[in-house]
Coordinates of C-alpha atoms (C1' of nucleotides) in Angstrom, one line a residue:
Chain P
M17 CA 25.1 -14.4 -6.2
K18 CA 23.2 -11.3 -6.6
Q19 CA 19.6 -11.6 -5.7
I20 CA 17.2 -10.9 -8.6
Q21 CA 14.5 -8.6 -7.5
G22 CA 11.2 -7.5 -9.0
I23 CA 11.1 -4.3 -11.0
K24 CA 10.6 -1.0 -9.4
G25 CA 6.8 -0.1 -9.1
V26 CA 5.8 -3.6 -9.8
R27 CA 4.6 -5.9 -7.1
D28 CA 3.5 -9.5 -6.2
V29 CA 0.2 -10.2 -4.8
L30 CA 0.7 -13.1 -2.4
P31 CA -1.7 -15.7 -1.2
G32 CA -4.0 -14.2 1.3
E33 CA -4.1 -10.9 -0.4
S34 CA -5.0 -12.6 -3.7
D35 CA -8.0 -14.0 -2.0
V36 CA -9.2 -10.5 -1.4
W37 CA -8.4 -9.6 -5.1
H38 CA -10.5 -12.6 -6.2
H39 CA -13.3 -11.6 -4.0
I40 CA -13.4 -8.0 -5.2
R41 CA -13.3 -9.1 -8.9
Q42 CA -16.1 -11.6 -8.2
K43 CA -18.2 -8.9 -6.6
A44 CA -17.6 -6.6 -9.5
R45 CA -18.6 -9.2 -12.1
D46 CA -21.9 -9.9 -10.2
V47 CA -22.8 -6.2 -10.0
F48 CA -21.8 -5.6 -13.7
Q49 CA -23.9 -8.5 -14.6
T50 CA -27.0 -7.2 -12.9
F51 CA -26.6 -4.0 -14.8
G52 CA -26.3 -6.0 -18.2
Y53 CA -22.6 -5.7 -18.8
S54 CA -20.5 -8.3 -20.7
E55 CA -16.8 -8.9 -20.4
I56 CA -14.4 -7.8 -23.1
V57 CA -10.8 -9.1 -23.1
I58 CA -8.5 -6.6 -24.7
P59 CA -4.8 -7.0 -25.3
V60 CA -2.0 -5.6 -23.2
I61 CA -0.3 -4.2 -26.2
E62 CA -1.5 -1.8 -28.9
F63 CA 0.0 0.4 -31.7
T64 CA 1.3 3.6 -30.0
E65 CA -0.8 5.8 -32.1
L66 CA -4.0 4.5 -30.5
F67 CA -3.0 6.1 -27.3
T68 CA -1.4 9.3 -28.6
R69 CA -4.7 9.8 -30.5
S70 CA -7.1 9.1 -27.8
I71 CA -5.5 10.2 -24.7
G72 CA -3.9 13.3 -26.1
E73 CA -0.4 14.3 -27.3
T74 CA 0.3 16.7 -24.7
T75 CA -0.9 14.8 -21.7
D76 CA 1.8 13.6 -19.2
I77 CA 0.7 9.9 -19.9
V78 CA 1.7 10.2 -23.5
E79 CA 4.5 12.6 -23.1
K80 CA 6.5 10.8 -20.5
E81 CA 4.9 7.8 -18.9
M82 CA 4.3 5.2 -21.7
Y83 CA 6.4 2.0 -22.1
T84 CA 6.9 2.2 -25.8
F85 CA 9.2 -0.1 -27.9
D86 CA 9.9 -1.0 -31.5
D87 CA 8.4 -4.3 -32.7
R88 CA 10.7 -6.3 -34.9
D89 CA 9.2 -4.8 -37.9
G90 CA 9.8 -1.2 -36.7
K91 CA 6.3 -0.5 -35.7
K92 CA 5.8 1.4 -32.5
I93 CA 4.1 -0.6 -29.7
T94 CA 3.0 0.6 -26.4
L95 CA 2.0 -1.3 -23.1
R96 CA -1.4 0.1 -22.5
P97 CA -1.5 2.9 -20.0
E98 CA -5.4 2.6 -19.7
G99 CA -8.2 0.6 -21.0
T100 CA -10.8 2.8 -22.7
A101 CA -8.8 3.3 -25.9
S102 CA -8.5 -0.4 -26.5
V103 CA -12.2 -1.0 -25.9
V104 CA -13.0 1.8 -28.3
R105 CA -10.7 0.4 -30.9
A106 CA -12.2 -3.1 -30.5
Y107 CA -15.8 -1.7 -30.6
I108 CA -15.0 0.1 -33.9
E109 CA -12.8 -2.7 -35.5
H110 CA -15.4 -5.4 -34.9
N111 CA -18.4 -3.2 -35.7
V112 CA -19.9 -4.2 -32.4
R113 CA -22.6 -1.7 -32.8
E114 CA -24.0 -3.5 -35.7
T115 CA -23.0 -7.1 -35.0
S116 CA -24.0 -7.5 -31.3
P117 CA -26.7 -6.2 -29.0
F118 CA -24.1 -5.4 -26.3
S119 CA -23.2 -1.9 -25.7
K120 CA -22.2 -2.3 -22.1
L121 CA -18.7 -3.7 -21.7
Y122 CA -16.3 -4.3 -18.8
Y123 CA -12.7 -5.4 -18.5
T124 CA -10.1 -6.1 -15.9
G125 CA -6.4 -6.3 -16.1
P126 CA -3.0 -4.6 -15.8
M127 CA -2.1 -1.1 -17.1
F128 CA 1.4 0.3 -17.3
R129 CA 2.6 3.9 -16.6
R130 CA 6.3 4.7 -15.9
E131 CA 5.8 7.1 -13.1
R132 CA 7.7 7.4 -9.7
P133 CA 6.0 5.0 -7.3
Q134 CA 4.3 6.2 -4.2
A135 CA 1.4 5.2 -1.9
G136 CA -1.3 3.8 -4.2
R137 CA 0.7 4.2 -7.3
Y138 CA 2.5 1.6 -9.1
R139 CA 4.0 1.2 -12.7
Q140 CA 2.0 -2.0 -13.2
F141 CA -1.4 -1.4 -11.8
Y142 CA -4.7 -3.1 -12.1
Q143 CA -8.0 -1.7 -13.2
I144 CA -11.5 -2.9 -13.4
G145 CA -13.3 -0.7 -16.1
A146 CA -16.5 -0.4 -17.9
E147 CA -17.8 1.4 -20.8
V148 CA -21.2 2.1 -22.3
F149 CA -21.7 2.9 -26.0
G150 CA -24.5 4.6 -27.9
I151 CA -26.5 6.2 -25.0
G152 CA -26.4 9.9 -24.7
H153 CA -29.1 10.2 -22.1
S154 CA -28.1 11.6 -18.8
M155 CA -29.7 8.7 -17.0
I156 CA -27.2 6.3 -18.1
D157 CA -24.6 8.5 -16.4
A158 CA -26.6 8.2 -13.2
E159 CA -26.9 4.4 -13.8
V160 CA -23.1 4.0 -14.2
L161 CA -22.6 6.0 -10.9
S162 CA -25.2 4.0 -9.2
M163 CA -23.6 0.9 -10.3
L164 CA -20.2 2.0 -8.9
N165 CA -22.0 3.1 -5.7
L166 CA -23.6 -0.3 -5.4
L167 CA -20.3 -2.1 -5.9
L168 CA -18.6 -0.1 -3.2
D169 CA -21.6 -0.8 -0.9
S170 CA -21.5 -4.4 -1.6
L171 CA -17.8 -4.5 -0.7
N172 CA -18.6 -2.6 2.5
I173 CA -16.2 0.1 1.5
K174 CA -16.4 3.2 3.8
G175 CA -15.1 6.8 3.5
V176 CA -15.6 7.3 -0.1
E177 CA -17.1 10.4 -1.6
L178 CA -18.5 10.8 -5.1
Q179 CA -17.5 14.1 -6.8
I180 CA -19.1 15.2 -10.0
N181 CA -18.6 18.0 -12.5
S182 CA -19.3 18.9 -16.1
I183 CA -16.7 20.2 -18.3
G184 CA -18.9 20.9 -21.3
C185 CA -18.6 20.0 -24.9
P186 CA -16.6 21.2 -27.9
Q187 CA -19.5 23.9 -28.5
C188 CA -19.2 25.5 -25.1
R189 CA -15.8 24.7 -23.8
P190 CA -13.9 27.1 -26.0
A191 CA -15.8 30.0 -24.3
F192 CA -15.0 28.8 -20.9
R193 CA -11.2 28.4 -21.8
E194 CA -11.3 31.9 -23.0
A195 CA -13.0 33.1 -19.9
L196 CA -10.3 31.4 -17.9
R197 CA -7.6 32.9 -20.0
N198 CA -9.0 36.2 -19.4
F199 CA -9.2 35.7 -15.8
F200 CA -5.7 34.4 -15.4
A201 CA -4.1 36.7 -17.9
D202 CA -3.0 39.5 -15.5
K203 CA -2.2 36.9 -12.8
R204 CA 0.1 34.9 -15.0
S205 CA 3.3 35.7 -13.3
E206 CA 1.9 34.6 -10.0
L207 CA 1.1 31.1 -11.2
C208 CA 3.4 28.3 -10.6
E209 CA 5.7 27.2 -13.3
N210 CA 3.5 24.3 -14.4
C211 CA 0.3 26.5 -14.5
Q212 CA 2.1 28.9 -16.6
R213 CA 2.5 26.2 -19.2
R214 CA -1.1 25.1 -18.6
F215 CA -2.2 28.6 -19.4
E216 CA -1.0 28.0 -22.9
F217 CA -2.4 24.6 -23.8
N218 CA -4.9 23.6 -21.2
P219 CA -6.1 26.5 -18.8
L220 CA -8.8 24.1 -17.3
R221 CA -6.1 22.3 -15.5
I222 CA -5.1 25.3 -13.6
L223 CA -8.3 24.7 -11.6
D224 CA -6.9 21.3 -10.5
C225 CA -3.5 22.5 -9.4
K226 CA -2.7 21.7 -5.7
A227 CA 0.0 24.4 -5.3
T228 CA -1.6 26.5 -2.5
H229 CA -1.2 29.8 -4.4
C230 CA -2.8 28.7 -7.7
H231 CA -5.5 27.0 -5.7
K232 CA -6.3 30.3 -4.0
L233 CA -6.2 32.3 -7.2
A234 CA -8.5 29.8 -8.8
E235 CA -11.1 30.3 -6.1
K236 CA -12.5 33.3 -7.8
A237 CA -12.0 31.9 -11.3
P238 CA -15.0 31.4 -13.7
K239 CA -17.0 28.3 -12.9
T240 CA -17.5 25.7 -15.6
L241 CA -21.3 25.5 -14.8
D242 CA -21.7 29.1 -15.7
Y243 CA -20.3 28.5 -19.2
L244 CA -22.1 25.3 -20.2
C245 CA -24.4 25.6 -23.2
S246 CA -28.0 24.7 -22.6
E247 CA -27.8 21.2 -23.8
C248 CA -24.8 20.5 -21.5
L249 CA -26.5 22.2 -18.7
T250 CA -29.6 20.2 -19.1
H251 CA -27.6 17.1 -19.3
F252 CA -25.8 17.8 -16.0
K253 CA -29.1 18.8 -14.3
G254 CA -30.7 15.6 -15.5
L255 CA -27.8 13.6 -14.1
Q256 CA -28.2 15.2 -10.7
D257 CA -31.9 14.6 -10.7
S258 CA -31.3 10.9 -11.5
L259 CA -28.7 10.5 -8.9
K260 CA -31.3 11.7 -6.4
T261 CA -33.8 9.3 -7.7
A262 CA -31.3 6.5 -7.4
G263 CA -30.2 7.7 -4.0
V264 CA -26.6 8.0 -4.8
P265 CA -25.0 10.7 -2.6
Y266 CA -22.6 13.1 -4.3
V267 CA -21.0 16.5 -4.1
L268 CA -20.3 19.0 -6.8
N269 CA -16.7 19.8 -7.4
Q270 CA -16.3 22.4 -10.0
R271 CA -12.5 22.0 -10.0
L272 CA -12.7 18.3 -11.0
V273 CA -11.0 18.4 -14.4
R274 CA -9.8 15.1 -15.8
G275 CA -6.3 14.6 -17.2
L276 CA -7.3 12.8 -20.4
D277 CA -8.3 14.9 -23.4
Y278 CA -11.2 12.8 -24.6
Y279 CA -13.6 13.6 -21.8
T280 CA -16.8 15.6 -22.5
R281 CA -19.6 16.7 -20.2
T282 CA -19.8 14.6 -17.2
T283 CA -16.6 13.8 -15.2
F284 CA -16.5 12.1 -11.8
E285 CA -14.3 10.6 -9.2
F286 CA -14.8 8.4 -6.2
V287 CA -12.4 9.7 -3.6
G288 CA -11.2 7.7 -0.7
T289 CA -10.7 10.0 2.3
S290 CA -8.1 7.7 4.0
L291 CA -5.9 7.1 0.9
G292 CA -3.1 9.5 1.0
A293 CA -2.1 11.7 -2.0
Q294 CA -3.4 9.3 -4.7
N295 CA -6.9 9.1 -3.5
A296 CA -9.1 8.4 -6.6
V297 CA -10.5 4.8 -6.1
A298 CA -12.6 5.1 -9.3
A299 CA -12.9 7.8 -11.8
G300 CA -14.2 8.4 -15.3
G301 CA -16.6 10.4 -17.4
R302 CA -18.4 10.9 -20.7
Y303 CA -16.5 10.8 -24.0
D304 CA -19.0 11.6 -26.7
N305 CA -16.5 12.3 -29.5
L306 CA -13.8 9.6 -29.0
V307 CA -15.5 6.8 -31.1
E308 CA -15.7 9.2 -34.0
E309 CA -12.2 10.6 -33.5
L310 CA -10.8 7.1 -33.7
G311 CA -12.6 6.5 -37.0
G312 CA -15.9 5.1 -35.9
P313 CA -19.5 6.2 -36.2
S314 CA -20.6 9.1 -34.1
T315 CA -21.3 7.4 -30.9
P316 CA -21.8 9.0 -27.4
A317 CA -20.2 6.9 -24.6
I318 CA -19.3 7.0 -21.0
G319 CA -17.0 4.8 -18.8
F320 CA -14.9 4.6 -15.7
S321 CA -12.2 2.6 -14.3
I322 CA -11.5 1.4 -10.7
G323 CA -7.9 1.3 -9.3
M324 CA -7.7 -2.2 -8.0
E325 CA -4.7 -1.6 -5.5
R326 CA -6.5 1.4 -4.0
L327 CA -9.8 -0.4 -3.6
V328 CA -8.0 -3.4 -1.9
S329 CA -6.3 -1.0 0.5
L330 CA -9.9 0.4 1.5
F331 CA -11.2 -3.1 1.7
D332 CA -11.6 -4.5 5.2
N333 CA -10.8 -8.3 5.0
S334 CA -11.6 -9.0 8.7
S335 CA -15.0 -10.2 7.8
M336 CA -13.8 -12.5 5.0
E337 CA -13.9 -16.2 5.8
R338 CA -10.6 -17.8 6.1
R339 CA -10.1 -20.3 3.3
S340 CA -10.3 -24.0 4.2
S341 CA -8.2 -26.7 2.6
G342 CA -11.1 -29.1 3.1
I343 CA -9.6 -32.5 3.9
F344 CA -6.2 -32.9 5.1
I345 CA -4.6 -36.3 5.0
A346 CA -2.0 -37.2 7.5
A347 CA -0.1 -40.4 6.8
L348 CA 2.5 -42.2 8.9
G349 CA 5.0 -44.5 7.3
E350 CA 5.6 -45.3 3.7
T351 CA 3.0 -47.9 3.2
A352 CA 0.4 -45.5 4.7
Q353 CA 1.5 -42.9 2.5
E354 CA 0.8 -45.0 -0.6
K355 CA -2.7 -45.8 0.6
A356 CA -3.3 -42.1 1.5
F357 CA -2.1 -41.1 -1.9
F358 CA -4.5 -43.3 -3.5
L359 CA -7.4 -42.0 -1.4
L360 CA -6.3 -38.4 -2.3
T361 CA -6.6 -39.1 -6.1
Q362 CA -10.1 -40.6 -5.4
L363 CA -11.2 -37.5 -3.5
H364 CA -9.9 -35.1 -6.2
R365 CA -11.8 -37.1 -8.8
Q366 CA -15.1 -36.3 -6.9
E367 CA -13.9 -32.7 -6.7
I368 CA -13.5 -32.9 -2.9
P369 CA -10.9 -30.4 -1.9
A370 CA -8.0 -32.3 -0.2
V371 CA -4.4 -31.9 0.5
M372 CA -1.8 -34.4 1.8
D373 CA 1.4 -33.9 3.6
Y374 CA 4.3 -35.7 2.0
S375 CA 6.8 -34.6 4.6
G376 CA 6.6 -37.8 6.6
G377 CA 6.8 -35.8 9.8
S378 CA 5.4 -36.6 13.2
L379 CA 1.7 -36.9 13.6
K380 CA 1.9 -33.7 15.7
S381 CA 3.6 -31.7 13.0
Q382 CA 1.1 -32.9 10.4
M383 CA -1.8 -31.9 12.6
R384 CA -0.3 -28.5 13.2
K385 CA -0.2 -28.0 9.5
A386 CA -3.8 -29.2 9.1
D387 CA -4.7 -26.6 11.7
K388 CA -2.9 -23.8 9.9
L389 CA -4.6 -24.7 6.6
N390 CA -7.8 -24.5 8.5
A391 CA -8.8 -28.0 7.4
R392 CA -12.3 -29.1 8.3
H393 CA -11.4 -32.7 8.6
V394 CA -8.2 -34.8 8.9
L395 CA -7.9 -38.4 7.6
I396 CA -5.2 -40.1 9.8
I397 CA -3.7 -43.2 8.4
G398 CA -0.8 -45.1 10.2
E399 CA 0.3 -48.8 10.6
D400 CA -2.6 -49.6 13.1
E401 CA -5.2 -48.2 10.7
L402 CA -3.6 -49.8 7.8
A403 CA -3.8 -53.3 9.5
K404 CA -7.5 -52.6 10.3
G405 CA -8.3 -51.4 6.8
I406 CA -9.7 -48.1 8.2
A407 CA -8.8 -44.5 8.5
I408 CA -9.5 -42.1 11.4
L409 CA -11.7 -39.2 10.3
R410 CA -11.3 -36.4 12.6
D411 CA -13.6 -33.4 12.7
M412 CA -11.2 -30.5 13.7
K413 CA -14.0 -28.1 14.8
N414 CA -16.1 -30.5 16.9
K415 CA -12.9 -32.5 18.0
T416 CA -14.5 -35.7 17.4
Q417 CA -13.3 -38.5 15.3
E418 CA -14.5 -41.9 14.0
E419 CA -13.1 -44.9 12.2
V420 CA -14.1 -45.3 8.6
P421 CA -13.3 -48.4 6.4
F422 CA -11.2 -47.4 3.3
S423 CA -13.8 -48.5 0.9
E424 CA -16.4 -46.1 2.4
I425 CA -14.2 -43.0 2.8
V426 CA -14.8 -41.2 -0.6
Q427 CA -18.6 -41.8 -0.4
K428 CA -18.9 -40.7 3.2
L429 CA -16.9 -37.5 2.5
R430 CA -18.9 -36.7 -0.6
G431 CA -22.2 -37.3 1.2
E432 CA -21.5 -35.7 4.7
I433 CA -19.1 -32.9 4.1
S434 CA -20.2 -29.6 2.7
I435 CA -17.2 -27.6 2.1
Chain O
rG14 C1' 12.2 14.0 -13.5
rU15 C1' 12.6 16.7 -8.3
rG16 C1' 12.8 16.7 -3.0
rG17 C1' 12.4 14.3 2.3
rG18 C1' 12.7 9.8 5.4
rC19 C1' 14.4 4.9 6.0
rG20 C1' 17.6 0.1 5.2
rU21 C1' 19.5 -4.7 11.7
rA22 C1' 16.8 -12.6 11.9
rG23 C1' 11.1 -14.7 7.5
rC24 C1' 8.0 -10.3 9.9
rU25 C1' 7.7 -6.0 13.6
rC26 C1' 11.4 -3.6 16.1
rA27 C1' 15.7 -2.9 20.3
rA28 C1' 21.2 -1.9 20.9
rC29 C1' 23.1 5.2 26.1
rU30 C1' 27.5 10.2 23.6
rG31 C1' 31.4 4.8 18.6
rG32 C1' 33.2 0.0 23.2
rU33 C1' 33.2 -7.3 24.8
rU34 C1' 30.0 -12.8 21.7
rA35 C1' 24.1 -7.7 17.8
rG36 C1' 19.0 -8.8 21.3
rA37 C1' 13.3 -9.2 22.0
rG38 C1' 8.3 -10.5 20.5
rC39 C1' 5.9 -13.0 16.5
rA40 C1' 6.9 -16.9 13.1
rC41 C1' 9.5 -21.8 12.5
rU42 C1' 11.5 -26.7 14.7
rG43 C1' 11.5 -29.9 18.8
rG44 C1' 9.9 -31.2 23.8
rA45 C1' 6.4 -31.2 28.3
rC46 C1' 1.8 -34.8 25.9
rU47 C1' 6.3 -42.3 23.4
rG48 C1' 0.5 -41.6 17.1
rU49 C1' -3.6 -36.2 17.6
rG50 C1' -4.1 -29.2 16.1
rG51 C1' -5.3 -24.3 18.5
rC52 C1' -3.9 -22.4 24.6
rU53 C1' 0.3 -22.5 28.1
rC54 C1' 5.5 -23.4 29.5
rC55 C1' 10.6 -24.8 28.1
rA56 C1' 14.5 -25.3 24.6
rG57 C1' 16.5 -24.8 19.7
rU58 C1' 17.4 -23.0 14.5
rG59 C1' 18.0 -18.6 12.2
rG60 C1' 22.4 -12.3 11.0
rU61 C1' 28.2 -10.9 5.6
rU62 C1' 23.6 -5.0 10.5
rG63 C1' 21.4 -3.8 1.9
rG64 C1' 26.5 -3.7 -0.8
rG65 C1' 31.4 -1.2 -1.4
rG66 C1' 35.2 1.9 0.4
rG67 C1' 37.1 5.2 4.3
rU68 C1' 38.1 7.4 9.5
rU69 C1' 39.5 4.9 14.2
rC70 C1' 42.9 0.9 19.0
rA71 C1' 37.6 -0.2 18.1
rA72 C1' 31.9 0.9 13.3
rG73 C1' 25.1 -1.5 13.3
rU74 C1' 26.4 3.5 15.2
rC75 C1' 30.6 8.7 12.1
rC76 C1' 32.0 10.0 6.4
rC77 C1' 31.7 9.0 1.0
rC78 C1' 29.8 6.1 -3.0
rU79 C1' 26.1 2.8 -4.6
rC80 C1' 21.8 -0.3 -4.5
rG81 C1' 16.9 -0.7 -2.7
rC82 C1' 12.5 0.7 -0.2
rU83 C1' 9.1 4.5 1.3
rC84 C1' 6.5 9.2 1.3
rA85 C1' 5.5 13.8 -1.1
rC86 C1' 5.7 17.0 -5.6
rC87 C1' 4.3 16.3 -10.7
rC88 C1' 0.4 13.5 -12.5
rC89 C1' -3.3 10.0 -12.0
rA90 C1' -6.6 4.6 -11.2

RNA sequence: GUGGGCGUAGCUCAACUGGUUAGAGCACUGGACUGUGGCUCCAGUGGUUGGGGGUUCAAGUCCCCUCGCUCACCCCA
């Protein structure tokens, strides 16, 4: 029979790694909470239009990467390729601004993009994201970056660099686009095929091109900061001042241009130096017009998302404590198993972590299992113990053991064992 | 969508220019220790060499097809 495999670009997170995932998510929740964020749970599917309108018709995501299908009633539905659009939709749809004091939201979950998989890139990948609505001040930009910085620190992540840039606003960006067009106009034939297309619809992206020749050409290209309007410039300077106040290290990267259409002003990326080609661990930016463009009231906003798989690959799990199974019950013979099973249920009722081996194998093999599961204590029950009405309680670490009457076991374990 | 690299035991990998019964470490099971884990030693289980076809006296090795993985481009978390 043919073996059924998982879908390309989709993976299973097995026990062991899943402990790391849990740890990271927990840390993120803790850090977000100290900054005043609340969780929002958003759906995995949305009407296709939400993404085409927010991310942009001509972006790669919308043009060729979305998983889109017809619902039974003929409506177009898409598996979300990112989270911001849904959060904004929910924010508007439930009038969160008027009905709730919370303007800082975070989410976690899978995103879907049909790209060719490679290191750090999957077709189903997980993000932890956060968005702040209604604050246009540059200090919140710095606060958001400071929060990310703190999270990476608290996870002991090394070798990550924060890069920031400003891509201006609808007032000043057109002038910059024109300047870029003028600059590249006579060099057009030298650009790579892709950049020739970019010249037409999004010249900013030429700056981002990794083709060596384009990269070289772009070195002398106009810089975005020279074309910012005074408001955008003030905002960007304010951000840098606040980053210094907060003690968040960063570097300026004037080529940092994000691929999604909705970004304005601040854009940023936390880049992992040891990650290979897909090196952005976390990225985001300000999007002051998106809420309005999606039909809401004019509301400035900023957000980011973290690539879970990439963060996990930077995480050093050697310092993580190995999980313990708590109590392991080894029973020898059928009558002893009955008794052991009863004790097991009693322990579980007291929320004492406990597992039992049903294999009926030798004591040696059961002890080996207990060791592999990193059990703190083993309860041994055999014919002799049954006859005496006791169980042997063995401390696996101190290698000591004592006899405990059946009637006292639960109480003893509840009182003496700190798991 | 385009290119490169690679598919041998559960995992990591051997097997000279094609040549006998495809090996090792780890893991697993058992024993040394008749009911007590880790360490050590010994033994054992485990393979349609991804799949299909071809060349040959002979294919893990060469050729073709196919499936899969992987890295990079593109793009992005």
